[in-house]
Amino acid sequence: MDNKTLVTRPSIPTLDEYVEEIHDIWDSRWLTNMGEKHERLRGLLRDYLSVSHIDLLTNGHMSLELALQALKLSGEVITTPFTFASTTHAIVRNNLTPVFCDIDPTDFTIDTARIEDLITDQTSAIMPVHVYGNVCDVEEIQRIARKYGLKVIYDAAHAFGVRYGGKGIGSFGDVSCFSFHATKVFNTIEGGAACYDDEDFGLELYRLKNFGIRGPERVDGVGANAKMNEFCAAMGICNLRHIDDEIAKRGVIVERYRSHLADVGGIQLNPVQEGVTPNYAYFPIVVDERAFGASRNEIFDELQRNGVMARKYFYPITSSYDCYHGRFNSNLTPVALHVSKRVLTLPLYADIRLKEVDRICDIICGLRRMCY
Ligand code: T4K
């Protein structure tokens, strides 16, 4: 495993910086349940993300799952299948029905032109995904939601630090849920957050992440346990000190990839979106076999043979998972199906060496030459 290049590698502070940060936990013996680190990180993130309210949770998935529960939704939720398991599972685990909308072929987010056709009298919400950190068409989604009285829950797992039109991406919709998993641009080892405006929603979410407890002698909700502990919060406090540097370094890597691959026929790159401050979370390529001369799977295999562990994020689409067998028709989202069969996410993390990026691109382009 040692000399392999993985799709990502978490950024972490120096051991000294982390030890310094967790020192006072030894004195206080306050390990979890919304302690001092939790509250400090919450305030820091509220400012960094430019959101009015934020709560911290054990992971991105529980943010999504409990956000849906706190909104007290019923019936159908319009979403996309071109995402990680978590998005769809969060809907299903709330006894809601996902209704899959196709994606835009250039930025892979929900195709807003198709949403209204999917709305029925059962629809209660839209759950779009800022996939790879690409910003959804938030204005059009808001217009549709307002017209039909729907809630909007953004899966912003990939979008930490992204800004749109000068606003923090977490400030759109009724709720935006971030993931702070080890593999993300900003990590708290495991962790997540939900950002929102409505304080009543915030109280409900807080109760749901803490067993439904309202007071010392009163439990009036069937809650879960999804509290971020002090060690995870301490990791977040450390990592947040370096986040601008982290994103800047990723930007350099992305530019290097672009310099090699931008003009290669048959390879589609992630778009540069107007008005968006990106976070460079992922580097997906979409391979058109006929134009490029080799398939996505051939590139994947060749990279593996050379110790490069690229990943097929996101293949298969969630609507065709085994656990949903016979339940959804994945042919109803042909663009998502098409992209998922051709997409490959290349290694991207702050301290990957530029020489390694060059080597990865040489392997890819070499395959093209070999096939011609
Ligand atoms: N919504 C969306 C759209 C998401 O993408 C995700 C998570 C969620 C919601 C839910 O958020 P969380 O509940 O996870 O906070 C990984 C991550 O586990 C997952 O967080 C992420 N999306 C997904 C896209 O990627 P896997 O199954 O691919 O993880 P794994 O273990 O194969 O790790 C990927 C690579 O990262 C490995 O090749 C090695 C490297 N790695 C991983 C870990 C855990 C490290 O170098 N160190 C590590 O500690 O899902």
Short mmCIF file of C-alpha atoms and ligand atoms in Angstrom, two decimals:
data_model
loop_
_atom_site.label_atom_id
_atom_site.label_comp_id
_atom_site.label_asym_id
_atom_site.label_seq_id
_atom_site.Cartn_x
_atom_site.Cartn_y
_atom_site.Cartn_z
CA MET A 1 0.00 0.00 0.00
CA ASP A 2 2.89 2.34 0.89
CA ASN A 3 4.00 3.36 -2.58
CA LYS A 4 0.52 3.54 -4.05
CA THR A 5 -1.07 6.86 -4.89
CA LEU A 6 -4.56 6.89 -3.39
CA VAL A 7 -7.45 8.96 -4.62
CA THR A 8 -7.04 11.20 -1.61
CA ARG A 9 -5.04 11.63 1.56
CA PRO A 10 -6.33 13.58 4.56
CA SER A 11 -4.60 16.78 5.54
CA ILE A 12 -3.75 16.81 9.23
CA PRO A 13 -1.98 19.27 11.53
CA THR A 14 1.42 18.47 12.99
CA LEU A 15 1.23 16.10 15.93
CA ASP A 16 2.48 18.92 18.18
CA GLU A 17 -0.31 21.23 17.07
CA TYR A 18 -2.97 18.59 17.75
CA VAL A 19 -1.49 17.63 21.12
CA GLU A 20 -1.40 21.28 22.13
CA GLU A 21 -5.07 21.59 21.15
CA ILE A 22 -6.25 18.52 23.08
CA HIS A 23 -4.14 19.28 26.18
CA ASP A 24 -6.94 20.92 28.11
CA ILE A 25 -9.26 17.96 27.44
CA TRP A 26 -7.02 15.98 29.83
CA ASP A 27 -7.49 18.60 32.52
CA SER A 28 -11.22 19.13 32.06
CA ARG A 29 -12.16 15.47 31.37
CA TRP A 30 -14.89 16.89 29.16
CA LEU A 31 -14.80 14.49 26.20
CA THR A 32 -18.09 14.97 24.38
CA ASN A 33 -21.69 16.30 24.68
CA MET A 34 -21.25 19.77 23.25
CA GLY A 35 -18.10 20.74 25.15
CA GLU A 36 -15.84 23.75 24.80
CA LYS A 37 -14.14 22.55 21.57
CA HIS A 38 -17.47 21.76 19.97
CA GLU A 39 -18.78 25.21 20.73
CA ARG A 40 -15.56 26.93 19.66
CA LEU A 41 -15.47 25.08 16.34
CA ARG A 42 -19.15 25.83 15.78
CA GLY A 43 -18.50 29.57 16.09
CA LEU A 44 -15.40 29.44 13.91
CA LEU A 45 -17.25 27.54 11.19
CA ARG A 46 -20.25 29.85 11.30
CA ASP A 47 -17.89 32.70 10.46
CA TYR A 48 -15.78 30.82 7.93
CA LEU A 49 -18.78 29.47 6.04
CA SER A 50 -20.74 32.76 6.32
CA VAL A 51 -23.93 31.10 7.55
CA SER A 52 -26.41 32.34 10.12
CA HIS A 53 -26.66 29.09 12.15
CA ILE A 54 -24.73 25.83 12.18
CA ASP A 55 -24.80 22.66 14.26
CA LEU A 56 -22.12 19.98 14.36
CA LEU A 57 -22.80 16.27 14.05
CA THR A 58 -20.97 12.94 14.00
CA ASN A 59 -20.77 12.80 10.21
CA GLY A 60 -22.24 14.17 7.00
CA HIS A 61 -24.69 11.32 6.70
CA MET A 62 -26.32 11.95 10.07
CA SER A 63 -26.58 15.64 9.16
CA LEU A 64 -28.64 14.68 6.11
CA GLU A 65 -30.68 12.04 7.86
CA LEU A 66 -31.55 14.16 10.88
CA ALA A 67 -32.12 17.31 8.80
CA LEU A 68 -34.78 15.44 6.81
CA GLN A 69 -36.30 14.15 10.05
CA ALA A 70 -36.28 17.58 11.69
CA LEU A 71 -38.17 19.05 8.73
CA LYS A 72 -40.93 16.48 9.38
CA LEU A 73 -41.28 15.63 5.71
CA SER A 74 -43.53 13.05 4.16
CA GLY A 75 -44.03 11.47 0.73
CA GLU A 76 -41.53 12.10 -2.05
CA VAL A 77 -38.20 13.88 -2.22
CA ILE A 78 -36.74 14.86 -5.60
CA THR A 79 -33.01 14.17 -5.75
CA THR A 80 -30.29 12.84 -8.07
CA PRO A 81 -28.81 9.35 -8.27
CA PHE A 82 -25.34 10.61 -9.27
CA THR A 83 -24.03 10.81 -5.73
CA PHE A 84 -22.65 8.80 -2.83
CA ALA A 85 -24.88 6.20 -1.14
CA SER A 86 -25.54 8.58 1.74
CA THR A 87 -27.84 10.99 -0.13
CA THR A 88 -30.35 8.36 -1.23
CA HIS A 89 -30.07 6.29 1.94
CA ALA A 90 -30.83 9.36 4.09
CA ILE A 91 -34.13 9.77 2.24
CA VAL A 92 -35.08 6.08 2.36
CA ARG A 93 -34.11 5.70 6.03
CA ASN A 94 -36.62 8.48 6.79
CA ASN A 95 -39.36 6.40 5.12
CA LEU A 96 -39.49 8.90 2.30
CA THR A 97 -39.48 8.01 -1.39
CA PRO A 98 -36.64 9.31 -3.54
CA VAL A 99 -37.75 10.49 -6.96
CA PHE A 100 -34.73 10.64 -9.21
CA CYS A 101 -34.14 13.63 -11.43
CA ASP A 102 -31.49 13.56 -14.14
CA ILE A 103 -28.32 15.62 -13.99
CA ASP A 104 -26.79 18.35 -16.10
CA PRO A 105 -24.16 16.80 -18.42
CA THR A 106 -21.60 19.55 -17.84
CA ASP A 107 -21.59 20.10 -14.06
CA PHE A 108 -23.35 16.87 -12.96
CA THR A 109 -25.74 18.66 -10.57
CA ILE A 110 -29.53 18.34 -10.73
CA ASP A 111 -31.00 19.33 -14.11
CA THR A 112 -33.44 22.00 -12.97
CA ALA A 113 -35.32 21.93 -16.31
CA ARG A 114 -36.58 18.45 -15.33
CA ILE A 115 -37.63 19.07 -11.74
CA GLU A 116 -41.12 20.45 -12.28
CA ASP A 117 -42.22 17.41 -14.33
CA LEU A 118 -41.43 15.20 -11.33
CA ILE A 119 -43.48 17.16 -8.79
CA THR A 120 -46.66 15.44 -7.61
CA ASP A 121 -49.07 16.11 -4.74
CA GLN A 122 -46.81 13.82 -2.67
CA THR A 123 -43.64 15.89 -3.16
CA SER A 124 -42.41 17.56 0.01
CA ALA A 125 -38.81 18.50 -0.75
CA ILE A 126 -35.91 18.74 -3.18
CA MET A 127 -32.52 17.38 -2.14
CA PRO A 128 -29.89 18.46 -4.70
CA VAL A 129 -26.19 17.66 -4.41
CA HIS A 130 -23.35 20.13 -4.98
CA VAL A 131 -21.46 17.20 -6.46
CA TYR A 132 -17.64 17.55 -6.60
CA GLY A 133 -18.17 21.02 -5.09
CA ASN A 134 -19.99 22.19 -8.25
CA VAL A 135 -22.73 24.63 -7.35
CA CYS A 136 -26.31 23.65 -8.26
CA ASP A 137 -28.55 26.19 -9.98
CA VAL A 138 -29.60 27.53 -6.58
CA GLU A 139 -31.74 30.38 -7.94
CA GLU A 140 -33.88 28.14 -10.13
CA ILE A 141 -34.20 25.55 -7.35
CA GLN A 142 -35.37 28.29 -4.99
CA ARG A 143 -37.89 29.55 -7.55
CA ILE A 144 -39.37 26.07 -7.98
CA ALA A 145 -39.39 25.39 -4.24
CA ARG A 146 -41.22 28.63 -3.55
CA LYS A 147 -43.75 28.04 -6.33
CA TYR A 148 -44.69 24.57 -5.05
CA GLY A 149 -44.11 25.10 -1.32
CA LEU A 150 -41.23 22.60 -1.10
CA LYS A 151 -38.32 22.43 1.33
CA VAL A 152 -34.77 22.40 -0.04
CA ILE A 153 -32.05 20.36 1.63
CA TYR A 154 -28.66 20.65 -0.04
CA ASP A 155 -26.20 17.80 0.18
CA ALA A 156 -23.15 20.04 0.43
CA ALA A 157 -20.84 17.19 1.51
CA HIS A 158 -18.34 18.16 -1.21
CA ALA A 159 -18.74 21.91 -1.02
CA PHE A 160 -16.89 23.06 2.11
CA GLY A 161 -15.68 26.63 1.64
CA VAL A 162 -17.31 27.08 -1.76
CA ARG A 163 -18.84 30.51 -2.31
CA TYR A 164 -21.36 31.61 -4.87
CA GLY A 165 -22.00 35.24 -5.75
CA GLY A 166 -19.95 36.14 -2.67
CA LYS A 167 -22.21 34.11 -0.34
CA GLY A 168 -21.25 30.98 1.56
CA ILE A 169 -22.71 27.94 -0.21
CA GLY A 170 -24.23 26.77 3.09
CA SER A 171 -26.54 29.78 3.15
CA PHE A 172 -28.79 28.48 0.36
CA GLY A 173 -31.93 26.38 0.81
CA ASP A 174 -33.62 25.48 4.10
CA VAL A 175 -30.64 23.39 5.18
CA SER A 176 -27.19 22.63 3.77
CA CYS A 177 -25.31 19.60 5.07
CA PHE A 178 -21.52 19.33 4.99
CA SER A 179 -19.29 16.31 5.50
CA PHE A 180 -16.09 16.67 7.50
CA HIS A 181 -14.98 13.10 6.79
CA ALA A 182 -11.25 12.33 6.60
CA THR A 183 -11.43 12.35 2.80
CA LYS A 184 -12.88 15.84 2.53
CA VAL A 185 -11.29 19.25 1.92
CA PHE A 186 -11.84 20.05 5.61
CA ASN A 187 -11.93 17.17 8.07
CA THR A 188 -12.69 16.55 11.72
CA ILE A 189 -11.70 12.84 11.26
CA GLU A 190 -15.41 12.00 11.10
CA GLY A 191 -17.88 14.83 11.27
CA GLY A 192 -20.55 16.87 9.62
CA ALA A 193 -22.65 19.98 9.98
CA ALA A 194 -26.03 21.36 9.07
CA CYS A 195 -26.45 25.07 8.27
CA TYR A 196 -29.83 26.77 8.42
CA ASP A 197 -31.70 30.03 9.09
CA ASP A 198 -34.77 28.84 10.99
CA GLU A 199 -34.04 28.64 14.73
CA ASP A 200 -36.97 26.30 15.40
CA PHE A 201 -35.50 23.85 12.92
CA GLY A 202 -32.18 24.22 14.75
CA LEU A 203 -33.77 23.31 18.09
CA GLU A 204 -35.41 20.26 16.57
CA LEU A 205 -32.14 19.15 14.98
CA TYR A 206 -30.29 19.65 18.24
CA ARG A 207 -32.81 17.48 20.06
CA LEU A 208 -32.62 14.79 17.40
CA LYS A 209 -28.84 14.59 17.63
CA ASN A 210 -29.13 14.21 21.41
CA PHE A 211 -31.72 11.44 21.97
CA GLY A 212 -34.70 13.81 21.79
CA ILE A 213 -33.78 15.25 25.19
CA ARG A 214 -35.42 18.62 25.84
CA GLY A 215 -34.42 19.00 29.48
CA PRO A 216 -32.90 16.99 32.37
CA GLU A 217 -36.22 15.33 33.11
CA ARG A 218 -37.92 15.64 29.74
CA VAL A 219 -37.50 13.58 26.57
CA ASP A 220 -40.12 14.45 23.98
CA GLY A 221 -38.58 13.26 20.74
CA VAL A 222 -37.33 9.92 19.42
CA GLY A 223 -33.82 11.13 18.74
CA ALA A 224 -30.52 9.53 17.82
CA ASN A 225 -27.01 10.13 19.10
CA ALA A 226 -25.11 12.19 16.55
CA LYS A 227 -22.98 14.50 18.68
CA MET A 228 -19.49 15.49 17.56
CA ASN A 229 -16.97 14.65 20.27
CA GLU A 230 -14.23 16.95 21.59
CA PHE A 231 -11.33 15.15 19.85
CA CYS A 232 -12.99 15.52 16.45
CA ALA A 233 -13.79 19.16 17.19
CA ALA A 234 -10.15 19.73 18.22
CA MET A 235 -9.00 18.27 14.88
CA GLY A 236 -11.37 20.65 13.15
CA ILE A 237 -10.03 23.65 15.07
CA CYS A 238 -6.50 22.74 13.98
CA ASN A 239 -7.40 22.02 10.36
CA LEU A 240 -9.41 25.22 10.04
CA ARG A 241 -6.24 27.24 10.77
CA HIS A 242 -4.75 25.84 7.56
CA ILE A 243 -7.82 25.65 5.35
CA ASP A 244 -6.98 28.52 3.00
CA ASP A 245 -3.54 27.05 2.42
CA GLU A 246 -5.12 23.62 1.87
CA ILE A 247 -7.52 24.93 -0.79
CA ALA A 248 -4.78 26.99 -2.48
CA LYS A 249 -2.51 23.92 -2.73
CA ARG A 250 -5.36 21.90 -4.22
CA GLY A 251 -5.88 24.68 -6.75
CA VAL A 252 -2.26 24.30 -7.92
CA ILE A 253 -2.76 20.54 -8.39
CA VAL A 254 -5.98 21.09 -10.33
CA GLU A 255 -4.26 23.60 -12.61
CA ARG A 256 -1.51 21.06 -13.29
CA TYR A 257 -4.05 18.40 -14.25
CA ARG A 258 -5.83 20.92 -16.46
CA SER A 259 -2.61 21.90 -18.19
CA HIS A 260 -2.14 18.26 -19.26
CA LEU A 261 -5.71 17.20 -19.97
CA ALA A 262 -7.66 20.29 -21.06
CA ASP A 263 -7.02 19.79 -24.75
CA VAL A 264 -7.11 16.01 -24.89
CA GLY A 265 -9.89 14.89 -27.21
CA GLY A 266 -12.46 12.62 -25.57
CA ILE A 267 -11.73 13.81 -22.02
CA GLN A 268 -14.27 16.12 -20.41
CA LEU A 269 -13.12 18.06 -17.35
CA ASN A 270 -15.08 19.47 -14.44
CA PRO A 271 -16.35 22.95 -15.41
CA VAL A 272 -15.06 26.25 -14.10
CA GLN A 273 -18.31 27.83 -12.88
CA GLU A 274 -18.91 31.55 -13.20
CA GLY A 275 -19.36 33.45 -9.94
CA VAL A 276 -18.11 30.47 -7.91
CA THR A 277 -15.13 30.39 -5.58
CA PRO A 278 -14.19 26.71 -5.84
CA ASN A 279 -12.69 24.38 -3.23
CA TYR A 280 -11.04 21.92 -5.64
CA ALA A 281 -12.57 18.96 -3.84
CA TYR A 282 -12.31 16.39 -6.65
CA PHE A 283 -10.80 16.02 -10.10
CA PRO A 284 -13.28 13.98 -12.15
CA ILE A 285 -12.76 13.25 -15.85
CA VAL A 286 -15.45 11.87 -18.15
CA VAL A 287 -14.04 9.66 -20.87
CA ASP A 288 -15.63 9.33 -24.29
CA GLU A 289 -14.11 6.06 -25.48
CA ARG A 290 -14.63 6.68 -29.17
CA ALA A 291 -13.03 10.11 -29.17
CA PHE A 292 -10.27 9.25 -26.71
CA GLY A 293 -9.38 5.78 -27.95
CA ALA A 294 -9.64 3.96 -24.59
CA SER A 295 -12.48 3.46 -22.14
CA ARG A 296 -12.83 4.71 -18.57
CA ASN A 297 -12.29 1.16 -17.34
CA GLU A 298 -9.13 0.73 -19.41
CA ILE A 299 -7.73 3.94 -17.93
CA PHE A 300 -8.73 2.81 -14.45
CA ASP A 301 -6.99 -0.57 -14.91
CA GLU A 302 -3.86 0.94 -16.42
CA LEU A 303 -3.58 3.45 -13.56
CA GLN A 304 -3.99 0.60 -11.05
CA ARG A 305 -1.22 -1.39 -12.75
CA ASN A 306 0.94 1.67 -12.16
CA GLY A 307 -0.01 2.01 -8.50
CA VAL A 308 -2.51 4.84 -8.98
CA MET A 309 -5.80 4.15 -7.23
CA ALA A 310 -8.26 6.42 -9.02
CA ARG A 311 -11.93 5.91 -8.07
CA LYS A 312 -15.17 5.66 -10.02
CA TYR A 313 -17.04 8.34 -8.07
CA PHE A 314 -19.95 7.85 -8.73
CA TYR A 315 -20.52 4.42 -10.28
CA PRO A 316 -22.99 2.80 -10.06
CA ILE A 317 -25.70 5.41 -9.66
CA THR A 318 -27.57 4.95 -6.40
CA SER A 319 -30.89 4.03 -8.07
CA SER A 320 -29.28 0.86 -9.42
CA TYR A 321 -27.77 -0.33 -6.13
CA ASP A 322 -28.50 -3.96 -5.21
CA CYS A 323 -30.39 -2.85 -2.11
CA TYR A 324 -32.85 -0.98 -4.34
CA HIS A 325 -33.20 -3.81 -6.88
CA GLY A 326 -36.54 -3.62 -8.71
CA ARG A 327 -37.49 -0.38 -7.00
CA PHE A 328 -36.24 2.33 -9.35
CA ASN A 329 -35.71 2.55 -13.09
CA SER A 330 -32.22 3.92 -13.67
CA ASN A 331 -32.99 4.38 -17.39
CA LEU A 332 -35.16 7.34 -16.40
CA THR A 333 -31.97 9.29 -15.67
CA PRO A 334 -30.01 8.59 -18.87
CA VAL A 335 -27.46 11.38 -18.39
CA ALA A 336 -26.58 10.19 -14.88
CA LEU A 337 -26.28 6.64 -16.19
CA HIS A 338 -24.10 7.77 -19.10
CA VAL A 339 -21.75 9.86 -16.96
CA SER A 340 -21.44 7.21 -14.24
CA LYS A 341 -20.20 4.68 -16.81
CA ARG A 342 -17.52 7.08 -18.03
CA VAL A 343 -16.38 9.02 -14.98
CA LEU A 344 -13.11 8.59 -13.16
CA THR A 345 -11.91 10.65 -10.21
CA LEU A 346 -8.16 11.20 -10.22
CA PRO A 347 -5.98 11.51 -7.10
CA LEU A 348 -6.18 14.97 -5.56
CA TYR A 349 -4.89 16.15 -2.21
CA ALA A 350 -2.84 19.05 -0.96
CA ASP A 351 0.54 17.32 -0.78
CA ILE A 352 0.42 15.11 -3.87
CA ARG A 353 3.58 15.95 -5.81
CA LEU A 354 3.31 17.72 -9.12
CA LYS A 355 5.63 15.09 -10.58
CA GLU A 356 3.08 12.45 -9.64
CA VAL A 357 0.33 14.44 -11.35
CA ASP A 358 2.55 14.58 -14.44
CA ARG A 359 3.09 10.81 -14.27
CA ILE A 360 -0.65 10.12 -13.91
CA CYS A 361 -1.40 12.27 -16.94
CA ASP A 362 1.41 10.58 -18.90
CA ILE A 363 -0.15 7.19 -18.15
CA ILE A 364 -3.55 8.41 -19.33
CA CYS A 365 -2.23 10.09 -22.48
CA GLY A 366 0.10 7.16 -23.18
CA LEU A 367 -2.88 4.86 -23.23
CA ARG A 368 -4.42 7.04 -25.87
CA ARG A 369 -1.32 6.75 -28.03
CA MET A 370 -1.19 2.97 -27.46
CA CYS A 371 -4.78 2.59 -28.62
CA TYR A 372 -4.38 4.57 -31.83
N1 T4K B 1 -23.07 12.98 0.58
C1 T4K B 1 -22.10 12.86 -0.34
C2 T4K B 1 -22.32 13.43 -1.70
C3 T4K B 1 -20.89 12.24 0.00
O1 T4K B 1 -19.92 12.10 -0.93
C4 T4K B 1 -20.72 11.73 1.31
C5 T4K B 1 -19.49 11.06 1.67
C6 T4K B 1 -21.77 11.90 2.23
C7 T4K B 1 -22.93 12.53 1.82
C8 T4K B 1 -21.70 11.39 3.63
O2 T4K B 1 -20.74 12.07 4.41
P1 T4K B 1 -20.00 11.26 5.63
O3 T4K B 1 -21.10 10.60 6.42
O4 T4K B 1 -19.03 10.27 5.02
O5 T4K B 1 -19.33 12.36 6.41
C9 T4K B 1 -15.50 8.02 0.88
C10 T4K B 1 -15.85 8.67 2.18
O6 T4K B 1 -15.87 7.72 3.24
C11 T4K B 1 -17.16 9.39 2.17
O7 T4K B 1 -17.14 10.30 3.25
C12 T4K B 1 -17.33 10.18 0.88
N2 T4K B 1 -18.62 10.79 0.78
C13 T4K B 1 -17.11 9.30 -0.31
C14 T4K B 1 -17.23 10.06 -1.61
O8 T4K B 1 -15.79 8.78 -0.25
P2 T4K B 1 -15.20 5.51 0.26
O9 T4K B 1 -16.01 4.30 0.56
O10 T4K B 1 -14.75 5.74 -1.12
O11 T4K B 1 -13.96 5.63 1.29
P3 T4K B 1 -12.58 4.89 1.33
O12 T4K B 1 -12.38 4.34 2.67
O13 T4K B 1 -12.44 3.98 0.17
O14 T4K B 1 -11.54 6.09 1.19
C15 T4K B 1 -11.22 6.72 -0.04
C16 T4K B 1 -9.71 6.91 -0.11
O15 T4K B 1 -9.28 7.83 0.87
C17 T4K B 1 -8.92 5.64 0.12
O16 T4K B 1 -8.43 5.21 -1.12
C18 T4K B 1 -7.77 6.03 0.98
C19 T4K B 1 -8.04 7.43 1.46
N3 T4K B 1 -8.16 7.50 2.92
C20 T4K B 1 -9.33 7.16 3.51
C21 T4K B 1 -9.49 7.24 4.87
C22 T4K B 1 -10.78 6.86 5.52
C23 T4K B 1 -7.08 7.89 3.68
O17 T4K B 1 -6.00 8.15 3.12
N4 T4K B 1 -7.23 7.99 5.04
C24 T4K B 1 -8.38 7.69 5.67
O18 T4K B 1 -8.48 7.83 6.90
O19 T4K B 1 -16.07 6.76 0.77
#
